Amino acid sequence: MTNLPKSNRRQFLKAGALLGTGLVISFVVPARITKFGESAEPDPVASFAPNAYLSIGSDGGINVLLSHVEMGQGIWTTLTMLIADELDADWKNIHVHHAPPGQPYMHTLYGLQITGGSSSTWSEFDRYRQAGATARMLLIAAGAKKFGVDPATCKTENGMVISGEQKASYGDLATLAASLPAPAKVELRPASDWKYIGKGLKRLDAPAKVNGTAKFGMDMQFPGMLTAVVAHSPVMGGTVKSFDATAAKAVPGVKAVVQIPTGVAVLADHFWAAKKGKAALKITWDAGANASFNSVTQMEKYRALAATKGLPALNKGNVESALSQGGKVIEASYDFPYLAHAPMEPMNCTVKLGADKCEIWTGTQLPGIDQAVAAKILGFKPEQVSIDTVFLGGGFGRRATPTSDFVAEAVHIAKASGKFIKMVWTREDDMQGGYYRAAFHHKLKIGVDNNGYPTAWNHSIVGQSIFEGTFLSMLVQNGIDSSSVEGIADSPYMTEVKDAYVGLHTTKLPISVLWYRSVGHTHTAFVMETIIDQLATEAGKDPLEFRRTLLKSHPRHLAALNLAAEKAGWGKALPAGHFHGIAVHESFLSFVGQVVEVSVTNGRVNVHKVTCAIDCGLAVNPDGVKAQMESGIIFGITMALYGEINFKDGKVQQTNFHNYPILRMNESPEIDVHIVASTEKMGGAGECGVPPTAPAIANAVFAATGKRIRKPPFASIT
Amino acid sequence: MVYKLKVNKKDYSVDATPDMPLLWVLRDLLGLTGTKFGCGMAQCGACTVHLEGEAVRSCVTLIARAAGKEVTTIEGLSPDSKHPLQVAWLEEDTPQCGYCQSGQIMAAAVLLRENADPTDEDIDHAMSGNICRCGTYPRIRKAIHLAAKLQKQGGTK
Ligand code: FES
Ligand code: FES
């Protein structure tokens, strides 16, 4: 923060950074960001860059650099609000950009540059405000110097420094401010002075998204660029044995065909020619380890495993003896399939490879890892690889692979062909390309007391680990991948249970798995919230009251649960044939309760209304939080009713939206979101809306039909 | 083969094979990237454009069918981005990732032209061909109702 540039050229910062893999990187913070494809001309506008997050040009333009990427969650607006609240800037002059890979943009907690874990707002809350406050103090100091007054007499207003009758714009003060030493101490404004935080602001990215000008990775176009489409093995993980490209090369527009580690790429003048070329390829595949992999037999194996004792994720008392005392025991088991993220924009990546540098344009949640992976493939240093992150057409975790799969593939194509390429996956490539939410099996035995409350809990979980073997392997401890058991081992319902054992079996399979919006909570919340519901109904108790009793020492769960129940009118009469289901779950430091109104007609599940309450502490952009709840709920309904990826002989059976349906407008319920007024610790919003939805629907389906759902998806009840 | 196209009131001639879908002509030959690729098989609506005023899925509309006809894309919906739908979309803070939004707006534009005061059911009917993985449906619904109101008031054109 002390490194204030005087020059009007690009500011060059060097930083030794540990990027997970121990890479030392240096990087450039542009004083003025170039537009896509624009060459990096010397900046004509003198600028003031008090830190890596913000620069102010002498033309008054304010560039905000985001350490987190915009994939729909609204961080483009929220992080900018944090800076703007301290800076007193004029909104008209603010330009927002994704940051390049670099040390200042590392996650404040995770130590790598990542957008994920619903952590962007709370983890940047201080850093981005400080960035704005530092700049404002320097601008005030510059104003005071220019006016010849004491800084204490100066104030700021909407992009101006003012002292008495004297005024100067931030742009006019930028050069002078750049020559001043950084303030030793930065004071943040008290909450009472916030103009935006807690009140909100309309999305800054929306105007470009309603007129077609917003640029996604898919939209990258440059002179001389070819489009590459890849033929992937039909069996996941298979490799090319041999291929004949004669017919493919004869397709008009096809320019080259190259083999890469993951298949065969066809390069053409445009997508259509490349796709036709791919169809004309004759490839003999070596199916590899997955040739006989089937979802059905996999689940049978998982069930057998679940009957044996797994590694302890939670172990208290003596569950076996507690369960053999002759009291009432409730047993249940659940199957969960693989799930594809299916963001609206299929994976893609544009690569321009030169002799000693590589330029990459893509929508990514993990730019630093992508940079490192690309550099490794090319034998380059990371700083020889630039990553220009454009808008992500949805992420949900898919655009953060520890292997940088889609970036790596595109880099391999550029390397093998020597061409400037945009790799475009078809929907089928995307759907069948792996990195799924893992399939899981749960088996439970719960002993209850005379009032039906749980006293002994034996819980077996079987599934693949996400973190094992990745740069996040430290999140696997004593054989327990925390993401496989989150929401169960740490469930508030376990507090009062005297004897409990949560055992985990981590399976090893050559199917790639990945975090998926709300990660482990996608299945663990379903199990917990449906089984608690079952305990309630078996005890003849109201599911809301039953939860209130169990959660009595968990005020934030209770607040979300009670607000949702109150707003939904829990217990009041509903239209004929409509039933309520309820669920509450904590994830990503936030607490969400939901009440779902459902009917089941001719075996078909209809979701009419979802009432949601969230306690995320301070909601920096309340309407943004509401939008994320709506988004999470609809994601959760898709998962509950439709989500399923199956394998047969190693081949993914789903291909496109006709056999991997996504909830549509005509099925989309009314959604009513309420934010708990809370001064508790801040949590996330991007994911926590998802977990309660599916179990709440399943609980409503039970109320409607008397059937307990153990195996999502469940669009139709037979 | 050379085809004559009229896109957003501008004349173009493009060299393409007859089986080339309009989507790729627009995106890859004309550089109009506002129209998006989501599925390539008429499932998602991301590629929705107007052909002679009708909403079509450009990923399955061959260039031969579009030749000589009027095509309107999101870029040509309004000269100043002030179509009532665009105004209403911003008012409701509708887009999230934004990738589906061009197609959503183009589908809604035909609905609103044909039906000045669409009911929720009309909206379901007209919009269920357009997938939004970010789940912006509640806001799209509100925005269409608002746009209908704006259109009636004539405050925006
Ligand atoms: S891309 Fe045309 S409908 Fe999906
Ligand atoms: S806004 Fe992301 S798919 Fe609709």
PDB file of C-alpha atoms in Angstrom, chain A residues 46 87 144 149 208 338 362 367 389 392 412 457 514 676 683 693:
ATOM      1  CA  ALA A  46      -1.937   9.878 -15.402  1.00  0.00           C
ATOM      2  CA  LEU A  87     -14.279   6.514  -1.231  1.00  0.00           C
ATOM      3  CA  ALA A 144      -5.365  20.055   1.430  1.00  0.00           C
ATOM      4  CA  VAL A 149      -5.241  24.177   4.132  1.00  0.00           C
ATOM      5  CA  ALA A 208     -24.519  -4.863 -20.307  1.00  0.00           C
ATOM      6  CA  TYR A 338     -24.011 -37.774  -9.492  1.00  0.00           C
ATOM      7  CA  THR A 362     -11.869 -17.448 -19.974  1.00  0.00           C
ATOM      8  CA  PRO A 367      -7.403 -17.794 -12.229  1.00  0.00           C
ATOM      9  CA  THR A 389     -11.207 -13.320 -16.693  1.00  0.00           C
ATOM     10  CA  LEU A 392     -18.813 -16.359 -16.227  1.00  0.00           C
ATOM     11  CA  HIS A 412      -2.963 -28.376 -25.092  1.00  0.00           C
ATOM     12  CA  TRP A 457     -27.282 -41.906  16.279  1.00  0.00           C
ATOM     13  CA  LEU A 514     -16.126 -31.551  -7.589  1.00  0.00           C
ATOM     14  CA  VAL A 676     -33.339 -11.846   9.701  1.00  0.00           C
ATOM     15  CA  GLY A 683     -21.948 -15.443   6.347  1.00  0.00           C
ATOM     16  CA  THR A 693     -35.083 -26.709  -0.429  1.00  0.00           C
TER      17      THR A 693
END
